XYZ file of C-alpha atoms in Angstrom:
658
model
C -4.016 25.009 -23.380
C -6.142 24.985 -20.228
C -5.662 21.975 -17.922
C -9.032 20.737 -19.135
C -7.872 20.726 -22.810
C -4.553 19.254 -21.729
C -6.642 16.204 -20.123
C -8.685 16.126 -23.176
C -6.352 15.913 -25.701
C -4.730 12.597 -24.526
C -1.498 11.573 -26.684
C -0.454 14.884 -28.787
C -0.525 14.596 -32.291
C 2.587 16.931 -32.341
C 5.481 15.607 -30.274
C 6.528 17.675 -27.112
C 10.127 18.566 -26.794
C 12.275 15.934 -24.842
C 12.468 16.782 -21.173
C 15.894 17.125 -19.316
C 16.154 14.386 -16.512
C 15.404 16.122 -13.110
C 17.866 15.010 -10.514
C 15.914 16.964 -7.760
C 13.209 13.927 -7.839
C 13.611 10.627 -6.188
C 13.966 8.327 -9.126
C 13.428 4.482 -9.346
C 16.621 2.238 -9.429
C 17.886 1.274 -12.851
C 16.542 -1.911 -13.597
C 18.295 -4.929 -14.626
C 19.102 -5.799 -18.195
C 17.059 -8.842 -18.552
C 15.870 -8.921 -22.318
C 17.261 -10.648 -25.202
C 18.215 -8.542 -28.444
C 14.961 -9.673 -29.752
C 12.982 -8.881 -26.745
C 14.178 -5.474 -26.817
C 12.692 -5.000 -30.599
C 9.613 -6.374 -29.182
C 9.573 -3.984 -26.321
C 10.411 -1.139 -28.539
C 7.344 -2.314 -30.928
C 5.106 -2.220 -27.773
C 5.987 1.101 -26.774
C 5.736 2.711 -30.114
C 2.251 1.352 -30.872
C 0.680 4.066 -28.828
C 1.962 6.601 -31.486
C 1.252 7.575 -34.981
C 3.847 5.861 -37.590
C 5.257 9.365 -38.581
C 6.673 9.441 -35.148
C 8.378 6.588 -35.007
C 11.705 7.269 -36.527
C 12.194 10.166 -33.915
C 10.862 8.082 -30.705
C 12.758 4.718 -31.540
C 16.154 6.112 -30.650
C 14.719 7.819 -27.540
C 12.996 4.745 -26.370
C 15.789 2.620 -26.794
C 18.147 4.733 -24.967
C 15.462 4.966 -21.995
C 15.567 0.879 -22.194
C 19.192 0.863 -21.979
C 19.621 3.505 -19.319
C 16.861 2.683 -16.961
C 15.650 -0.848 -18.120
C 12.315 0.458 -18.789
C 10.496 2.691 -21.336
C 8.780 5.474 -19.418
C 8.318 8.016 -22.022
C 9.561 10.926 -19.945
C 9.051 13.172 -23.233
C 5.309 12.756 -22.578
C 5.360 13.620 -18.979
C 2.803 16.501 -18.604
C 4.044 20.349 -17.929
C 1.001 20.869 -15.663
C 1.663 20.389 -11.764
C 0.340 17.070 -10.908
C -1.629 16.868 -7.536
C -5.544 16.014 -6.482
C -7.437 19.072 -7.790
C -10.966 19.774 -6.987
C -13.546 17.353 -8.775
C -14.838 20.647 -10.365
C -11.746 21.347 -12.112
C -11.486 18.174 -14.099
C -13.363 17.699 -17.493
C -15.723 15.066 -18.118
C -19.388 13.841 -18.691
C -19.831 11.800 -15.590
C -18.583 12.520 -11.879
C -17.704 9.175 -11.188
C -14.934 9.306 -13.831
C -14.004 13.005 -12.495
C -13.306 11.253 -9.024
C -11.275 8.361 -10.704
C -8.843 11.281 -12.436
C -8.840 12.889 -9.011
C -7.319 9.837 -7.164
C -5.160 9.100 -10.056
C -3.455 12.540 -9.947
C -3.283 12.125 -6.195
C -1.188 8.980 -6.535
C 1.114 10.722 -8.934
C 1.537 13.984 -6.706
C 5.280 14.574 -5.963
C 4.404 14.642 -2.375
C 2.763 11.411 -2.343
C 4.463 9.310 -5.012
C 7.974 7.520 -4.265
C 9.292 7.815 -7.945
C 6.718 10.278 -9.356
C 8.224 10.349 -12.675
C 8.480 6.658 -13.028
C 4.801 6.483 -12.448
C 5.578 4.537 -9.223
C 3.678 5.446 -5.814
C 5.372 3.426 -3.155
C 7.058 0.030 -2.436
C 9.726 0.555 -4.882
C 7.746 -0.855 -7.756
C 4.062 -0.090 -7.028
C 2.877 1.447 -10.198
C -0.222 3.255 -11.534
C 1.068 3.130 -15.245
C 3.987 1.496 -17.113
C 4.274 4.837 -19.033
C 3.097 8.190 -19.612
C 1.379 7.343 -22.942
C -0.827 4.949 -20.764
C -1.677 8.141 -18.348
C -2.418 10.283 -21.057
C -4.671 7.950 -22.959
C -6.310 6.861 -19.813
C -7.271 10.374 -18.558
C -8.549 11.065 -21.900
C -10.977 8.296 -21.833
C -11.873 9.127 -18.318
C -13.018 12.726 -19.553
C -15.235 11.023 -22.545
C -16.626 8.482 -20.463
C -20.404 8.471 -19.774
C -22.581 6.613 -17.165
C -23.133 3.820 -19.383
C -19.399 3.103 -20.238
C -16.784 0.875 -18.351
C -13.045 1.583 -18.785
C -11.052 -1.776 -19.112
C -7.628 -1.291 -17.404
C -4.828 -3.968 -18.205
C -1.868 -3.418 -15.875
C -1.618 0.299 -16.842
C -2.918 0.189 -20.224
C -6.253 1.429 -20.926
C -7.733 -1.016 -23.384
C -10.606 1.114 -23.985
C -14.173 2.075 -23.169
C -16.990 -0.319 -23.573
C -20.736 -0.191 -23.337
C -22.287 -1.144 -19.666
C -24.635 0.500 -17.613
C -25.233 3.005 -14.837
C -24.940 0.223 -11.909
C -21.807 -1.488 -13.449
C -18.357 0.046 -12.341
C -16.996 2.645 -14.240
C -13.500 1.317 -14.294
C -12.274 -2.405 -14.004
C -8.555 -2.694 -12.915
C -5.933 -5.610 -13.532
C -2.670 -5.532 -12.440
C -0.078 -8.037 -12.963
C -2.273 -11.268 -13.311
C -0.021 -13.362 -15.295
C -0.187 -17.281 -15.470
C 0.835 -18.535 -11.970
C 3.850 -20.667 -13.217
C 5.096 -17.194 -14.467
C 5.279 -15.225 -11.257
C 8.829 -15.453 -10.386
C 10.600 -12.160 -9.683
C 12.458 -12.210 -12.961
C 9.182 -12.793 -14.731
C 8.161 -9.490 -13.425
C 11.247 -7.899 -14.613
C 10.778 -9.160 -18.149
C 7.147 -8.368 -18.609
C 7.393 -4.984 -17.190
C 10.286 -4.325 -19.400
C 8.282 -5.685 -22.460
C 5.433 -3.134 -21.319
C 3.006 -5.758 -20.908
C 2.438 -6.164 -17.099
C 3.167 -4.213 -14.036
C 3.001 -4.435 -10.104
C 0.284 -2.553 -9.000
C 1.206 -2.977 -5.269
C -2.093 -2.795 -3.434
C -3.667 0.827 -3.421
C -1.104 2.340 -5.933
C -2.509 0.455 -8.940
C -5.889 0.859 -7.231
C -5.864 4.961 -7.277
C -6.456 4.485 -3.880
C -3.052 5.388 -1.891
C -3.633 8.612 0.226
C 0.006 9.138 1.363
C 1.616 7.602 4.181
C -1.320 8.215 6.686
C -3.062 4.834 5.777
C -0.036 2.913 7.025
C 0.287 5.433 9.867
C -2.939 4.356 11.249
C -2.340 0.410 10.780
C 1.046 0.877 12.320
C -0.091 3.029 15.173
C -2.871 0.044 16.094
C -0.122 -2.622 15.629
C 2.373 -0.511 17.796
C -0.177 0.088 20.749
C -1.223 -3.541 20.640
C 2.471 -4.816 20.304
C 3.106 -3.005 23.694
C -0.348 -4.357 25.230
C 0.888 -8.018 24.103
C 4.135 -7.490 26.291
C 2.304 -5.918 28.905
C 3.794 -2.555 29.216
C 3.163 1.129 28.438
C 4.625 2.679 25.404
C 5.928 5.604 27.667
C 9.946 5.187 27.581
C 9.575 2.117 25.657
C 11.942 1.520 22.386
C 10.666 0.584 18.732
C 13.340 -0.151 16.204
C 12.452 -1.000 12.551
C 13.564 0.327 9.409
C 12.542 1.933 6.129
C 11.245 5.423 5.227
C 9.814 5.041 1.754
C 6.213 5.527 0.825
C 4.664 2.915 3.179
C 7.487 2.516 5.635
C 8.001 6.313 6.446
C 4.634 6.089 8.386
C 6.521 4.114 11.208
C 8.228 7.161 13.219
C 4.794 9.097 13.022
C 2.812 5.934 14.362
C 5.378 5.727 17.061
C 4.952 9.168 18.110
C 1.142 8.869 18.188
C 1.541 5.637 20.162
C 3.845 7.172 22.610
C 6.945 5.732 22.330
C 10.769 6.096 21.380
C 11.365 5.143 17.481
C 14.464 4.467 15.760
C 13.855 3.835 12.135
C 16.860 3.296 10.023
C 16.753 4.185 6.175
C 19.831 4.312 3.678
C 18.479 6.851 0.980
C 19.302 10.139 2.323
C 17.122 11.917 -0.034
C 14.083 10.218 1.388
C 15.081 10.620 5.024
C 15.393 14.247 4.603
C 11.936 14.685 2.632
C 10.432 12.443 5.513
C 11.931 14.912 8.204
C 11.176 17.990 5.979
C 7.522 16.460 5.969
C 7.423 16.206 9.968
C 7.113 12.518 9.716
C 10.279 12.028 11.844
C 11.489 14.480 14.532
C 15.436 13.949 14.100
C 17.762 12.531 11.759
C 21.235 11.211 13.243
C 24.134 9.872 10.911
C 26.228 8.718 13.408
C 26.043 5.600 15.707
C 27.697 7.110 18.472
C 25.230 9.839 18.624
C 22.251 7.291 18.104
C 23.359 5.500 21.216
C 23.700 8.566 23.270
C 20.376 9.924 21.995
C 18.359 6.823 22.745
C 19.804 6.326 26.513
C 19.056 10.039 26.971
C 15.326 9.142 25.440
C 14.703 6.121 27.464
C 15.960 8.069 30.902
C 13.770 10.807 30.337
C 10.591 8.407 28.746
C 10.585 10.982 25.843
C 8.296 10.425 22.797
C 10.401 10.937 19.873
C 11.054 9.451 16.579
C 14.653 9.211 15.214
C 15.681 8.572 11.791
C 19.182 6.896 11.511
C 20.690 7.308 8.307
C 22.445 4.056 7.503
C 21.813 0.420 7.599
C 19.555 -1.141 10.334
C 21.685 -4.039 10.809
C 24.307 -1.799 12.459
C 21.511 -0.395 14.932
C 20.657 -4.209 16.021
C 24.053 -4.939 16.341
C 25.392 -1.663 18.234
C 22.309 -1.754 20.696
C 23.430 -5.223 21.470
C 26.855 -4.275 22.195
C 25.725 -1.079 24.497
C 23.067 -3.418 26.377
C 20.228 -1.002 25.164
C 16.940 -2.918 25.513
C 14.393 -2.816 22.491
C 11.071 -3.515 23.363
C 9.511 -3.874 19.937
C 11.268 -4.679 16.694
C 10.054 -4.958 13.219
C 11.215 -4.221 9.584
C 9.282 -2.475 6.902
C 11.790 -2.315 3.932
C 10.662 -3.479 0.525
C 11.548 -6.953 0.806
C 8.822 -8.067 -1.497
C 11.447 -6.501 -3.898
C 14.760 -7.492 -2.683
C 16.781 -7.438 -5.723
C 15.610 -4.414 -7.226
C 16.110 -1.622 -4.361
C 13.830 -3.033 -1.814
C 16.430 -4.073 0.634
C 20.235 -2.883 0.594
C 23.348 -4.511 1.726
C 25.320 -3.456 4.869
C 28.793 -2.189 4.710
C 28.292 -0.556 1.126
C 27.193 2.873 0.256
C 23.798 3.574 -1.219
C 25.555 4.894 -4.473
C 27.594 1.529 -4.777
C 24.671 -0.714 -3.998
C 22.734 0.786 -6.640
C 25.495 0.539 -9.120
C 25.948 -3.265 -8.293
C 22.378 -3.947 -8.453
C 22.302 -3.046 -12.253
C 25.821 -4.014 -13.138
C 26.569 -7.113 -11.093
C 22.948 -8.302 -9.961
C 24.271 -11.965 -9.040
C 26.757 -10.168 -6.608
C 24.229 -7.736 -5.036
C 21.909 -11.001 -4.151
C 24.861 -12.431 -2.691
C 25.423 -9.187 -0.258
C 21.818 -8.775 0.439
C 21.402 -12.396 1.502
C 24.459 -11.885 3.776
C 23.045 -8.941 5.357
C 19.682 -10.707 6.134
C 21.679 -13.430 7.954
C 23.419 -10.793 10.032
C 20.244 -8.776 10.379
C 18.313 -12.057 11.808
C 21.496 -13.185 13.899
C 21.337 -9.495 15.561
C 17.390 -9.617 16.069
C 17.830 -13.125 17.642
C 20.340 -11.908 20.189
C 17.979 -9.122 21.318
C 14.879 -11.675 21.414
C 16.694 -13.798 23.734
C 16.839 -10.870 26.159
C 13.050 -10.134 26.002
C 12.571 -8.099 22.932
C 9.348 -8.614 20.963
C 9.892 -8.881 17.332
C 7.249 -9.429 14.577
C 7.461 -9.573 10.777
C 5.506 -6.590 9.401
C 4.104 -8.306 6.280
C 7.090 -7.361 4.187
C 8.499 -10.826 3.386
C 11.527 -9.947 5.913
C 10.948 -13.511 7.427
C 10.412 -15.353 3.989
C 13.328 -13.509 2.128
C 15.709 -14.357 5.583
C 14.577 -18.085 5.319
C 15.494 -18.300 1.712
C 18.909 -16.430 2.518
C 19.632 -19.639 5.160
C 19.273 -16.991 8.278
C 17.951 -18.680 11.590
C 14.218 -17.730 11.436
C 12.625 -21.110 11.650
C 10.681 -22.655 14.613
C 12.005 -25.836 16.230
C 9.346 -27.725 13.866
C 11.202 -26.572 10.836
C 7.900 -25.503 9.093
C 6.862 -22.187 10.887
C 8.679 -19.089 11.395
C 10.284 -18.517 15.122
C 8.821 -14.939 14.766
C 4.805 -14.199 14.111
C 3.598 -12.030 11.338
C 2.031 -8.743 12.885
C -1.154 -10.101 11.468
C -1.025 -13.366 12.784
C -0.114 -12.223 16.056
C -1.789 -8.823 16.451
C -4.167 -7.744 13.622
C -5.370 -11.006 12.427
C -7.038 -12.113 15.632
C -7.470 -8.760 17.273
C -9.151 -6.823 14.103
C -9.707 -8.561 11.153
C -11.554 -11.354 12.624
C -13.806 -9.193 13.907
C -14.440 -7.212 10.666
C -12.199 -4.275 11.833
C -9.914 -2.971 8.910
C -8.727 0.128 7.022
C -11.729 1.978 5.803
C -10.858 5.693 4.101
C -12.303 8.445 2.299
C -11.356 11.443 0.444
C -12.950 15.055 -0.034
C -13.303 15.542 -3.620
C -13.860 19.533 -2.893
C -10.204 19.212 -1.737
C -11.474 21.699 1.138
C -10.009 21.130 4.555
C -12.914 22.341 6.054
C -15.109 19.256 4.710
C -12.537 16.886 6.007
C -12.868 18.382 9.317
C -16.573 17.860 9.182
C -16.141 14.200 8.027
C -13.745 13.781 10.904
C -16.408 14.853 13.493
C -19.220 12.898 11.543
C -17.127 9.872 11.750
C -16.142 10.308 15.398
C -19.887 10.962 16.525
C -20.804 7.645 14.817
C -18.452 5.588 16.683
C -19.157 7.141 19.947
C -22.822 6.321 19.510
C -21.801 2.646 18.441
C -19.598 2.516 21.599
C -22.636 2.976 23.889
C -24.255 -0.578 22.951
C -21.127 -2.441 21.163
C -20.269 -5.790 22.747
C -17.289 -6.185 25.034
C -15.218 -8.008 22.341
C -15.183 -4.889 20.038
C -14.751 -1.977 22.616
C -10.884 -1.710 22.445
C -11.179 -1.501 18.561
C -13.730 1.272 18.795
C -12.130 3.366 21.514
C -8.701 3.189 19.598
C -10.383 4.665 16.658
C -12.200 7.412 18.538
C -8.628 8.452 20.039
C -7.260 8.115 16.453
C -9.657 10.382 15.044
C -9.867 12.998 17.661
C -6.299 13.309 17.232
C -6.240 13.474 13.421
C -6.189 16.967 12.799
C -3.503 17.936 15.151
C -1.326 15.091 14.123
C -1.198 16.624 10.471
C -1.615 13.339 8.628
C -2.962 14.950 5.314
C -0.143 14.420 2.224
C -1.718 15.338 -0.854
C -5.790 14.910 -1.147
C -7.738 15.800 1.961
C -8.308 12.254 3.163
C -8.667 10.245 6.368
C -8.372 6.456 7.348
C -9.812 4.567 10.575
C -10.691 0.930 11.255
C -14.360 -0.025 11.140
C -16.267 -3.032 10.953
C -19.214 -3.464 8.368
C -21.634 -1.730 10.826
C -19.346 1.136 11.187
C -18.584 1.741 7.623
C -22.176 1.685 6.589
C -23.348 3.960 9.273
C -20.325 6.617 8.552
C -20.765 6.152 4.888
C -24.374 6.982 5.180
C -23.934 9.977 7.571
C -21.661 11.322 4.615
C -24.118 10.789 2.220
C -26.997 12.682 4.107
C -24.504 15.468 4.660
C -23.684 15.596 1.052
C -27.459 15.634 0.142
C -27.746 18.456 2.557
C -25.297 20.633 1.008
C -23.143 20.541 4.055
C -19.933 18.688 2.356
C -18.958 18.028 -1.234
C -18.623 14.643 -3.099
C -16.890 12.017 -0.830
C -14.995 9.062 -2.239
C -14.863 6.009 -0.329
C -11.985 3.270 -0.540
C -9.886 0.922 1.859
C -6.457 -0.512 1.705
C -6.404 -4.027 0.240
C -4.941 -4.707 3.566
C -8.009 -5.562 5.140
C -10.390 -8.383 6.269
C -11.617 -9.512 3.028
C -9.509 -8.089 0.099
C -6.380 -9.836 0.123
C -5.264 -13.686 0.241
C -1.678 -13.223 1.784
C -0.333 -16.499 3.435
C 2.372 -14.822 5.188
C 0.278 -11.573 6.007
C -3.413 -10.696 5.600
C -4.358 -14.361 5.915
C -1.471 -15.737 8.309
C -3.805 -16.608 11.057
C -5.778 -18.731 9.007
C -4.555 -22.519 10.102
C -7.072 -24.605 8.203
C -4.709 -25.169 5.192
C -6.548 -22.823 3.184
C -4.110 -19.572 3.546
C -2.597 -20.327 0.270
C -5.784 -20.425 -1.771
C -6.983 -16.994 -3.309
C -11.012 -17.577 -3.347
C -11.493 -14.716 -0.887
C -9.916 -12.121 -2.965
C -11.545 -13.016 -5.992
C -14.954 -13.350 -4.577
C -14.276 -9.762 -3.018
C -13.815 -8.274 -6.256
C -16.493 -9.902 -8.071
C -18.886 -9.475 -5.388
C -18.099 -5.650 -5.181
C -18.711 -5.348 -9.004
C -22.060 -5.884 -8.872
C -23.097 -4.631 -5.575
C -22.030 -1.032 -6.578
C -18.578 -0.244 -6.442
C -17.337 2.724 -8.753
C -14.101 0.982 -9.649
C -12.657 -2.311 -8.674
C -9.271 -3.569 -8.842
C -7.561 -7.178 -8.532
C -3.665 -7.519 -8.217
C -0.812 -10.298 -8.605
C 1.639 -9.107 -5.843
C 1.486 -6.394 -3.425
C 3.518 -5.986 0.034
C 4.823 -9.284 0.079
C 5.898 -9.828 -3.177
C 5.022 -10.850 -6.972
C 3.367 -14.295 -7.019
C 3.055 -14.510 -3.387
C -0.468 -12.666 -2.675
C -3.551 -11.844 -4.727
C -5.269 -8.813 -3.466
C -8.367 -6.310 -4.572
C -9.713 -3.166 -3.708
C -12.700 -0.693 -4.673
C -13.320 3.107 -4.877
C -16.983 4.211 -4.477
C -18.371 7.796 -5.183
C -20.982 9.356 -2.683
C -22.919 11.921 -4.174
C -25.861 12.378 -1.867
C -28.482 10.394 -3.791
C -30.729 7.581 -2.806
C -28.692 5.369 -5.202
C -25.530 6.088 -3.392
C -27.064 4.969 -0.284
C -28.398 1.742 -1.648
C -24.859 0.936 -3.029
C -22.994 1.582 -0.105
C -25.157 -0.816 2.058
C -25.381 -3.202 -0.293
C -21.364 -3.315 -1.371
C -19.970 -2.437 2.295
C -21.972 -5.276 4.109
C -20.362 -7.688 1.350
C -16.954 -6.098 1.155
C -16.270 -6.935 5.049
C -18.281 -10.155 5.639
C -17.054 -12.334 2.808
C -13.837 -12.094 4.716
C -15.574 -12.880 8.161
C -17.255 -15.722 6.694
C -14.112 -17.100 5.334
C -12.176 -16.682 8.655
C -15.208 -18.199 10.438
C -14.892 -21.290 8.302
C -11.373 -21.440 9.403
C -12.386 -21.867 13.108
C -11.249 -18.322 14.225
C -12.889 -17.735 17.633
C -13.442 -13.903 16.764
C -15.030 -14.493 13.245
C -17.362 -17.259 14.445
C -18.747 -14.601 17.079
C -18.575 -11.709 14.254
C -20.414 -13.334 11.718
C -23.112 -14.659 14.175
C -23.894 -11.273 15.078
C -24.027 -10.206 11.356
C -26.579 -12.790 10.888
C -28.500 -11.550 13.608
C -28.730 -8.112 12.384
C -29.134 -9.083 8.624
C -31.908 -12.232 8.155
C -30.803 -12.556 4.551
C -27.309 -13.476 5.605
C -26.851 -17.311 6.240
C -23.317 -18.450 6.660
C -22.339 -22.190 7.632
C -20.664 -22.363 11.026
C -17.986 -24.945 11.536
C -18.484 -27.453 13.987
C -15.436 -28.395 16.309
C -13.805 -31.740 16.487
C -12.708 -33.213 19.997
C -8.927 -33.620 20.082
C -9.392 -36.956 22.065
C -10.884 -38.673 18.945
C -7.500 -38.573 17.271
């Protein structure tokens, strides 16, 4: 069969032969054995309902073995034989250009070069899934190939519920992930529901089909590192940034350090992913010995090098050894997947990677004890460095939250707040999000590098024009992004689809998108798919990350994220998503995203202006109401530009009255 025929077939009537386990691919760790005997029977019933009854006898033993071996039923047999990557949009079958664009983005998220655990359908973060099993993938792609402009596909945690009649202005796909009842959002609840095949953890852009490889987080980390050095009033030149994690998101850190212009040491316990990042050019050097690492860093500091070094080992040993050697760390953070601490997100010190994985599956209680011991050690070492002037920030991965739960010394003197800020609380919130600047991204659906080059030039031209008249409050943000987009090609940031990201406010996003749409109409470039990271001004309610600089008591509410996705739905988004969990953990955050296809039409122009304006200003309005100074400035400016916008401005209370 041709590629198109494979897609249109969906779940095959004739069973494909079982596939051998591919040991060359980075696989998800074995999940804990959490289901009772009756629940395992239910998990098998749930898996077999995708297949005709005549196949059940052959599949039930196989699926039972998968559940026993891996803790999940992935249906490896049904993984397609064709190569998984984002093809040009013209190569996808279908009746609807928007549906073809979504198929492109799904396959990009499962590309072996993009996804963390591609055969388990996990894009990043250890458990950020697009689907729970391969039957869901096959059925979803089939539905999209059949979809018309007057249908909407409903996605329930990876399961395609079906195509429903709608209309041309409705979203083509509505995605929900992990939206369980609040009282059932504990980590073991996720393990259970995921093992049963009824819910999944979509992370942020994984389950929204909007992940573009590490580039997205490279940009955010670059902005964070630049502003971190500004905060401590020193140049990145010769400065040392120490962190950990080289996975799907965290792997961006060394590249970001290079772009910012500092020395980066990033520890990682997984040898396979470390060497993948090195081969991809995301990190300059790999060192496996602490003595060698110390000598290399001392030399780099003396020569004021711009270099990124991956240390293959536990980051705790780096913090401890650098303290012993009196090596000053300027910036410190952590980007391990601590939202997922008991299932491979964070590894204990003094235990090999292989031993830890075995312990995780066979003795999860001991694994938890070891992880919490390591968190206490990790924190103690950081505290010694910060006492000597290191600026440490939580990178929104639940490091401080899990360290506090482990009994580590991370609390402030008031015993309420953490002693270290979140990077959003201290840097991204007040400097970017309050002013409406966040991660706007696009994908060139033609797959042509020349289209990406043209869109880079268009975006740069728009930003440079905006900078001529922009107020002083947002000049730094615009200039940082002009610098970024000018260096984007030379930094070779593309992994998978021809995609780009930059930080822009509503005005910038609308102007850039409109310029793209006009270029498409003139035939200068092909179709463009717009999106953003959920890690943005308006899409996410996360009290320890995106909304950590909200101080009116509302940071634990999720009205903003829900309003965001509802508003995007009827203002023209091509697809929308809303998730429980993402970045900081299941039950710790609600986040929403969107995708929008630009095809050069007047309808696309109308939709992009309506939707992008709301998508940003919904969040600014909420931040304004929380009395955030930058957001008050930004929403007043938005009201001056758009007379139909009328937002309540908070009144300040004189402290003396108390």
